[in-house]
Amino acid sequence: MIQLNNDDALRVKPGEKVKVSDFHSDYTNGMSDKDDAAVELNSNIEALQQLQDKLYAHNRYSVLIIFQAMDAAGKDGTIKHVMSGVNPQGTQVYSFKTPSAEELDHDYMWRIYQRLPERGRIGIFNRSYYEEVLVVRVHPEYLLKQQLPGITSVDDVDDHFWEKRFNQINHFEKHLHDNGTIILKFFLNVSKEEQKKRFLKRIDDPARNWKFSMADVSERQHWNAYMKAYSQLLSNTSTDYAPWYVIPADKKWFMRLAVSNIIVNRLQALPLKYPDLSAQERDKLEAARLSLMASR
Ligand code: ATP
Ligand code: MG
């Protein structure tokens, strides 16, 4: 497996104050060959298949993988490629959209809780509760719909409010971790120029027209506000138990390889094993064999 100067190069250290601009969106760790990367990706996909099988049989841990990114960074494609080999029964992907009226009538984790992966499974969040400190931070008027005590106008929303949200998120993730959920968070870091190229491709290529959204183009005007929000969340919510990885996303082949490496390495570090049978269970199996042999 290719070593990305170990995964630590892409991980935000707990407590480290970072800015998105500290990270290169076109970093490839010296690799230039797409084909080599594809071979590596395939071997990671095979490894992931086996690890997932064991995770499922072991049935003690669940794995939560979060993807956040600007539009056209490649969330969907990365999920599709990296998870392409795994048994669909052991994975679940959920995409979080604008909250419904019912969802807004509860706290923001309510809808999240119902979508968390079961024990033994890998759950993928395509967007997540982190939207609550991203899109909602860039458009604080969205908060007013949440009917929170003390928030009656956008002027009530100060830095302290967002710090409290970061703390709530850290506590939530600690709770999940302590109960057997392994959490990995990926920010797919695409540059503004590369996003423009990809939007133009969506306009020019008829097969990609369906992916184009005018709303994505208008959201682009808030690029700097998003980058500030990302910098803050990376600085405040990367912990030992739920680390953030900033994945260079300008080269899709590298992004997919990097994500698959980190997932495989994390799962390999878990004490997973196929369940051992007790002497009693073994006796039962033996009895079942005898009974099957004796039957017609
Ligand atoms: P695609 O890449 O296929 O377009 P998408 O994830 O962009 O997928 P959309 O339906 O286009 O899906 O967008 C979902 C929208 O929902 C995003 O604009 C996102 O910011 C918004 N959203 C998600 N969670 C929240 C939230 N908690 N509050 C407000 N908006 C949210
Ligand atoms: Mg969209």
mmCIF file of N, CA and C in Angstrom, residues 74-156:
data_model
loop_
_atom_site.group_PDB
_atom_site.id
_atom_site.type_symbol
_atom_site.label_atom_id
_atom_site.label_comp_id
_atom_site.label_asym_id
_atom_site.label_seq_id
_atom_site.Cartn_x
_atom_site.Cartn_y
_atom_site.Cartn_z
ATOM 1 N N GLY A 74 -16.539 16.210 -5.535
ATOM 2 C CA GLY A 74 -16.447 14.782 -5.866
ATOM 3 C C GLY A 74 -16.868 13.843 -4.744
ATOM 4 N N LYS A 75 -17.816 14.279 -3.919
ATOM 5 C CA LYS A 75 -18.291 13.407 -2.835
ATOM 6 C C LYS A 75 -18.903 12.130 -3.407
ATOM 7 N N ASP A 76 -19.832 12.333 -4.333
ATOM 8 C CA ASP A 76 -20.569 11.175 -4.865
ATOM 9 C C ASP A 76 -19.630 10.168 -5.529
ATOM 10 N N GLY A 77 -18.730 10.671 -6.372
ATOM 11 C CA GLY A 77 -17.811 9.784 -7.091
ATOM 12 C C GLY A 77 -16.872 9.052 -6.144
ATOM 13 N N THR A 78 -16.424 9.751 -5.107
ATOM 14 C CA THR A 78 -15.507 9.115 -4.148
ATOM 15 C C THR A 78 -16.231 7.993 -3.407
ATOM 16 N N ILE A 79 -17.449 8.282 -2.980
ATOM 17 C CA ILE A 79 -18.224 7.250 -2.272
ATOM 18 C C ILE A 79 -18.429 6.042 -3.194
ATOM 19 N N LYS A 80 -18.802 6.338 -4.432
ATOM 20 C CA LYS A 80 -19.064 5.261 -5.399
ATOM 21 C C LYS A 80 -17.815 4.405 -5.620
ATOM 22 N N HIS A 81 -16.679 5.041 -5.826
ATOM 23 C CA HIS A 81 -15.469 4.268 -6.126
ATOM 24 C C HIS A 81 -14.927 3.523 -4.914
ATOM 25 N N VAL A 82 -14.828 4.234 -3.801
ATOM 26 C CA VAL A 82 -14.178 3.622 -2.636
ATOM 27 C C VAL A 82 -15.008 2.459 -2.089
ATOM 28 N N MET A 83 -16.336 2.591 -2.153
ATOM 29 C CA MET A 83 -17.176 1.552 -1.576
ATOM 30 C C MET A 83 -17.617 0.523 -2.620
ATOM 31 N N SER A 84 -17.039 0.582 -3.817
ATOM 32 C CA SER A 84 -17.567 -0.233 -4.920
ATOM 33 C C SER A 84 -17.449 -1.725 -4.669
ATOM 34 N N GLY A 85 -16.478 -2.148 -3.853
ATOM 35 C CA GLY A 85 -16.312 -3.594 -3.683
ATOM 36 C C GLY A 85 -17.052 -4.182 -2.502
ATOM 37 N N VAL A 86 -17.586 -3.319 -1.640
ATOM 38 C CA VAL A 86 -18.099 -3.880 -0.384
ATOM 39 C C VAL A 86 -19.537 -4.381 -0.527
ATOM 40 N N ASN A 87 -19.857 -5.329 0.322
ATOM 41 C CA ASN A 87 -21.177 -5.947 0.312
ATOM 42 C C ASN A 87 -22.243 -4.909 0.665
ATOM 43 N N PRO A 88 -23.200 -4.677 -0.235
ATOM 44 C CA PRO A 88 -24.217 -3.645 0.043
ATOM 45 C C PRO A 88 -24.960 -3.887 1.358
ATOM 46 N N GLN A 89 -25.027 -5.142 1.789
ATOM 47 C CA GLN A 89 -25.745 -5.427 3.048
ATOM 48 C C GLN A 89 -25.024 -4.860 4.269
ATOM 49 N N GLY A 90 -23.735 -4.608 4.102
ATOM 50 C CA GLY A 90 -22.971 -4.133 5.259
ATOM 51 C C GLY A 90 -22.732 -2.639 5.247
ATOM 52 N N THR A 91 -23.312 -1.929 4.270
ATOM 53 C CA THR A 91 -23.088 -0.486 4.217
ATOM 54 C C THR A 91 -24.402 0.258 4.031
ATOM 55 N N GLN A 92 -24.402 1.481 4.442
ATOM 56 C CA GLN A 92 -25.554 2.336 4.183
ATOM 57 C C GLN A 92 -25.065 3.756 3.915
ATOM 58 N N VAL A 93 -25.581 4.357 2.849
ATOM 59 C CA VAL A 93 -25.193 5.727 2.514
ATOM 60 C C VAL A 93 -26.414 6.599 2.741
ATOM 61 N N TYR A 94 -26.205 7.727 3.388
ATOM 62 C CA TYR A 94 -27.333 8.642 3.545
ATOM 63 C C TYR A 94 -26.912 10.060 3.177
ATOM 64 N N SER A 95 -27.733 10.730 2.360
ATOM 65 C CA SER A 95 -27.447 12.109 1.951
ATOM 66 C C SER A 95 -28.380 13.056 2.693
ATOM 67 N N PHE A 96 -27.806 13.971 3.421
ATOM 68 C CA PHE A 96 -28.617 14.933 4.171
ATOM 69 C C PHE A 96 -28.900 16.177 3.334
ATOM 70 N N LYS A 97 -30.185 16.502 3.270
ATOM 71 C CA LYS A 97 -30.640 17.665 2.487
ATOM 72 C C LYS A 97 -31.140 18.743 3.439
ATOM 73 N N THR A 98 -31.708 19.786 2.868
ATOM 74 C CA THR A 98 -32.322 20.838 3.685
ATOM 75 C C THR A 98 -33.341 20.198 4.630
ATOM 76 N N PRO A 99 -33.301 20.518 5.915
ATOM 77 C CA PRO A 99 -34.206 19.861 6.861
ATOM 78 C C PRO A 99 -35.687 20.141 6.572
ATOM 79 N N SER A 100 -36.507 19.116 6.788
ATOM 80 C CA SER A 100 -37.956 19.255 6.589
ATOM 81 C C SER A 100 -38.562 19.990 7.781
ATOM 82 N N ALA A 101 -39.846 20.333 7.660
ATOM 83 C CA ALA A 101 -40.532 21.014 8.770
ATOM 84 C C ALA A 101 -40.513 20.131 10.016
ATOM 85 N N GLU A 102 -40.713 18.857 9.837
ATOM 86 C CA GLU A 102 -40.714 17.944 10.988
ATOM 87 C C GLU A 102 -39.325 17.906 11.643
ATOM 88 N N GLU A 103 -38.312 17.851 10.800
ATOM 89 C CA GLU A 103 -36.938 17.815 11.327
ATOM 90 C C GLU A 103 -36.597 19.114 12.063
ATOM 91 N N LEU A 104 -37.074 20.228 11.528
ATOM 92 C CA LEU A 104 -36.793 21.527 12.167
ATOM 93 C C LEU A 104 -37.485 21.662 13.526
ATOM 94 N N ASP A 105 -38.508 20.836 13.751
ATOM 95 C CA ASP A 105 -39.213 20.868 15.030
ATOM 96 C C ASP A 105 -38.475 20.107 16.127
ATOM 97 N N HIS A 106 -37.324 19.523 15.777
ATOM 98 C CA HIS A 106 -36.505 18.815 16.773
ATOM 99 C C HIS A 106 -35.114 19.437 16.771
ATOM 100 N N ASP A 107 -34.284 19.020 17.726
ATOM 101 C CA ASP A 107 -32.916 19.538 17.679
ATOM 102 C C ASP A 107 -32.200 18.906 16.487
ATOM 103 N N TYR A 108 -31.074 19.516 16.095
ATOM 104 C CA TYR A 108 -30.485 19.129 14.803
ATOM 105 C C TYR A 108 -29.881 17.732 14.750
ATOM 106 N N MET A 109 -29.709 17.085 15.903
ATOM 107 C CA MET A 109 -29.177 15.716 15.878
ATOM 108 C C MET A 109 -30.285 14.662 15.734
ATOM 109 N N TRP A 110 -31.517 15.076 15.861
ATOM 110 C CA TRP A 110 -32.622 14.124 15.834
ATOM 111 C C TRP A 110 -32.633 13.306 14.549
ATOM 112 N N ARG A 111 -32.527 14.009 13.429
ATOM 113 C CA ARG A 111 -32.578 13.289 12.156
ATOM 114 C C ARG A 111 -31.312 12.461 11.920
ATOM 115 N N ILE A 112 -30.228 12.909 12.560
ATOM 116 C CA ILE A 112 -28.948 12.223 12.406
ATOM 117 C C ILE A 112 -28.993 10.863 13.096
ATOM 118 N N TYR A 113 -29.524 10.872 14.307
ATOM 119 C CA TYR A 113 -29.511 9.670 15.129
ATOM 120 C C TYR A 113 -30.127 8.474 14.419
ATOM 121 N N GLN A 114 -31.197 8.750 13.701
ATOM 122 C CA GLN A 114 -31.912 7.654 13.042
ATOM 123 C C GLN A 114 -31.138 7.061 11.878
ATOM 124 N N ARG A 115 -30.124 7.764 11.421
ATOM 125 C CA ARG A 115 -29.380 7.311 10.234
ATOM 126 C C ARG A 115 -28.014 6.754 10.582
ATOM 127 N N LEU A 116 -27.703 6.652 11.860
ATOM 128 C CA LEU A 116 -26.376 6.148 12.241
ATOM 129 C C LEU A 116 -26.269 4.661 11.896
ATOM 130 N N PRO A 117 -25.060 4.214 11.534
ATOM 131 C CA PRO A 117 -24.903 2.810 11.142
ATOM 132 C C PRO A 117 -25.120 1.854 12.317
ATOM 133 N N GLU A 118 -25.729 0.724 12.005
ATOM 134 C CA GLU A 118 -25.890 -0.319 13.021
ATOM 135 C C GLU A 118 -24.530 -0.951 13.303
ATOM 136 N N ARG A 119 -24.439 -1.634 14.411
ATOM 137 C CA ARG A 119 -23.208 -2.356 14.735
ATOM 138 C C ARG A 119 -22.843 -3.307 13.602
ATOM 139 N N GLY A 120 -21.572 -3.349 13.274
ATOM 140 C CA GLY A 120 -21.130 -4.251 12.204
ATOM 141 C C GLY A 120 -21.202 -3.632 10.815
ATOM 142 N N ARG A 121 -21.748 -2.421 10.730
ATOM 143 C CA ARG A 121 -21.925 -1.799 9.402
ATOM 144 C C ARG A 121 -21.052 -0.564 9.222
ATOM 145 N N ILE A 122 -20.889 -0.219 7.957
ATOM 146 C CA ILE A 122 -20.235 1.041 7.605
ATOM 147 C C ILE A 122 -21.322 1.999 7.144
ATOM 148 N N GLY A 123 -21.444 3.125 7.808
ATOM 149 C CA GLY A 123 -22.423 4.137 7.400
ATOM 150 C C GLY A 123 -21.703 5.323 6.794
ATOM 151 N N ILE A 124 -22.215 5.781 5.676
ATOM 152 C CA ILE A 124 -21.592 6.931 5.031
ATOM 153 C C ILE A 124 -22.558 8.088 5.024
ATOM 154 N N PHE A 125 -22.113 9.223 5.519
ATOM 155 C CA PHE A 125 -22.924 10.437 5.464
ATOM 156 C C PHE A 125 -22.397 11.325 4.341
ATOM 157 N N ASN A 126 -23.244 11.527 3.342
ATOM 158 C CA ASN A 126 -22.962 12.466 2.266
ATOM 159 C C ASN A 126 -23.580 13.795 2.724
ATOM 160 N N ARG A 127 -22.761 14.670 3.277
ATOM 161 C CA ARG A 127 -23.168 15.808 4.124
ATOM 162 C C ARG A 127 -23.644 15.249 5.466
ATOM 163 N N SER A 128 -23.791 16.131 6.451
ATOM 164 C CA SER A 128 -24.025 15.643 7.809
ATOM 165 C C SER A 128 -24.458 16.804 8.699
ATOM 166 N N TYR A 129 -24.392 16.560 10.016
ATOM 167 C CA TYR A 129 -24.659 17.638 10.973
ATOM 168 C C TYR A 129 -23.642 18.771 10.851
ATOM 169 N N TYR A 130 -22.552 18.553 10.144
ATOM 170 C CA TYR A 130 -21.604 19.659 9.948
ATOM 171 C C TYR A 130 -22.189 20.775 9.079
ATOM 172 N N GLU A 131 -23.261 20.482 8.338
ATOM 173 C CA GLU A 131 -23.949 21.559 7.608
ATOM 174 C C GLU A 131 -24.441 22.631 8.585
ATOM 175 N N GLU A 132 -24.646 22.201 9.835
ATOM 176 C CA GLU A 132 -25.156 23.114 10.865
ATOM 177 C C GLU A 132 -24.139 24.177 11.266
ATOM 178 N N VAL A 133 -22.867 23.946 10.921
ATOM 179 C CA VAL A 133 -21.849 24.972 11.165
ATOM 180 C C VAL A 133 -21.199 25.408 9.851
ATOM 181 N N LEU A 134 -21.854 25.053 8.731
ATOM 182 C CA LEU A 134 -21.356 25.463 7.413
ATOM 183 C C LEU A 134 -22.412 26.306 6.705
ATOM 184 N N VAL A 135 -23.351 25.611 6.023
ATOM 185 C CA VAL A 135 -24.358 26.380 5.274
ATOM 186 C C VAL A 135 -25.142 27.297 6.220
ATOM 187 N N VAL A 136 -25.390 26.792 7.430
ATOM 188 C CA VAL A 136 -26.172 27.581 8.394
ATOM 189 C C VAL A 136 -25.353 28.763 8.934
ATOM 190 N N ARG A 137 -24.045 28.589 8.976
ATOM 191 C CA ARG A 137 -23.196 29.700 9.431
ATOM 192 C C ARG A 137 -23.078 30.772 8.347
ATOM 193 N N VAL A 138 -23.000 30.296 7.096
ATOM 194 C CA VAL A 138 -22.895 31.238 5.976
ATOM 195 C C VAL A 138 -24.228 31.984 5.782
ATOM 196 N N HIS A 139 -25.324 31.288 6.095
ATOM 197 C CA HIS A 139 -26.668 31.896 5.974
ATOM 198 C C HIS A 139 -27.359 31.846 7.339
ATOM 199 N N PRO A 140 -26.949 32.686 8.289
ATOM 200 C CA PRO A 140 -27.485 32.548 9.652
ATOM 201 C C PRO A 140 -29.001 32.712 9.730
ATOM 202 N N GLU A 141 -29.605 33.283 8.695
ATOM 203 C CA GLU A 141 -31.076 33.402 8.719
ATOM 204 C C GLU A 141 -31.752 32.020 8.734
ATOM 205 N N TYR A 142 -31.039 30.972 8.276
ATOM 206 C CA TYR A 142 -31.600 29.611 8.345
ATOM 207 C C TYR A 142 -31.861 29.187 9.789
ATOM 208 N N LEU A 143 -31.057 29.763 10.688
ATOM 209 C CA LEU A 143 -31.178 29.391 12.100
ATOM 210 C C LEU A 143 -32.522 29.793 12.679
ATOM 211 N N LEU A 144 -33.069 30.884 12.137
ATOM 212 C CA LEU A 144 -34.317 31.400 12.706
ATOM 213 C C LEU A 144 -35.432 30.358 12.594
ATOM 214 N N LYS A 145 -35.342 29.521 11.547
ATOM 215 C CA LYS A 145 -36.354 28.466 11.366
ATOM 216 C C LYS A 145 -36.251 27.392 12.444
ATOM 217 N N GLN A 146 -35.137 27.366 13.149
ATOM 218 C CA GLN A 146 -34.943 26.316 14.161
ATOM 219 C C GLN A 146 -35.598 26.657 15.498
ATOM 220 N N GLN A 147 -36.121 27.858 15.615
ATOM 221 C CA GLN A 147 -36.882 28.259 16.817
ATOM 222 C C GLN A 147 -36.108 28.035 18.107
ATOM 223 N N LEU A 148 -34.848 28.418 18.103
ATOM 224 C CA LEU A 148 -34.023 28.187 19.290
ATOM 225 C C LEU A 148 -34.262 29.291 20.329
ATOM 226 N N PRO A 149 -34.269 28.920 21.612
ATOM 227 C CA PRO A 149 -34.436 29.939 22.647
ATOM 228 C C PRO A 149 -33.328 30.992 22.534
ATOM 229 N N GLY A 150 -33.686 32.237 22.618
ATOM 230 C CA GLY A 150 -32.685 33.309 22.608
ATOM 231 C C GLY A 150 -32.239 33.742 21.230
ATOM 232 N N ILE A 151 -32.673 33.040 20.184
ATOM 233 C CA ILE A 151 -32.275 33.428 18.827
ATOM 234 C C ILE A 151 -33.512 33.934 18.076
ATOM 235 N N THR A 152 -33.695 35.241 18.121
ATOM 236 C CA THR A 152 -34.879 35.777 17.438
ATOM 237 C C THR A 152 -34.502 36.594 16.205
ATOM 238 N N SER A 153 -33.221 36.952 16.098
ATOM 239 C CA SER A 153 -32.760 37.610 14.879
ATOM 240 C C SER A 153 -31.309 37.212 14.641
ATOM 241 N N VAL A 154 -30.817 37.454 13.429
ATOM 242 C CA VAL A 154 -29.435 37.045 13.139
ATOM 243 C C VAL A 154 -28.429 37.792 14.028
ATOM 244 N N ASP A 155 -28.851 38.920 14.583
ATOM 245 C CA ASP A 155 -27.949 39.655 15.477
ATOM 246 C C ASP A 155 -27.677 38.904 16.780
ATOM 247 N N ASP A 156 -28.549 37.935 17.090
ATOM 248 C CA ASP A 156 -28.339 37.134 18.311
ATOM 249 C C ASP A 156 -27.275 36.052 18.109
#
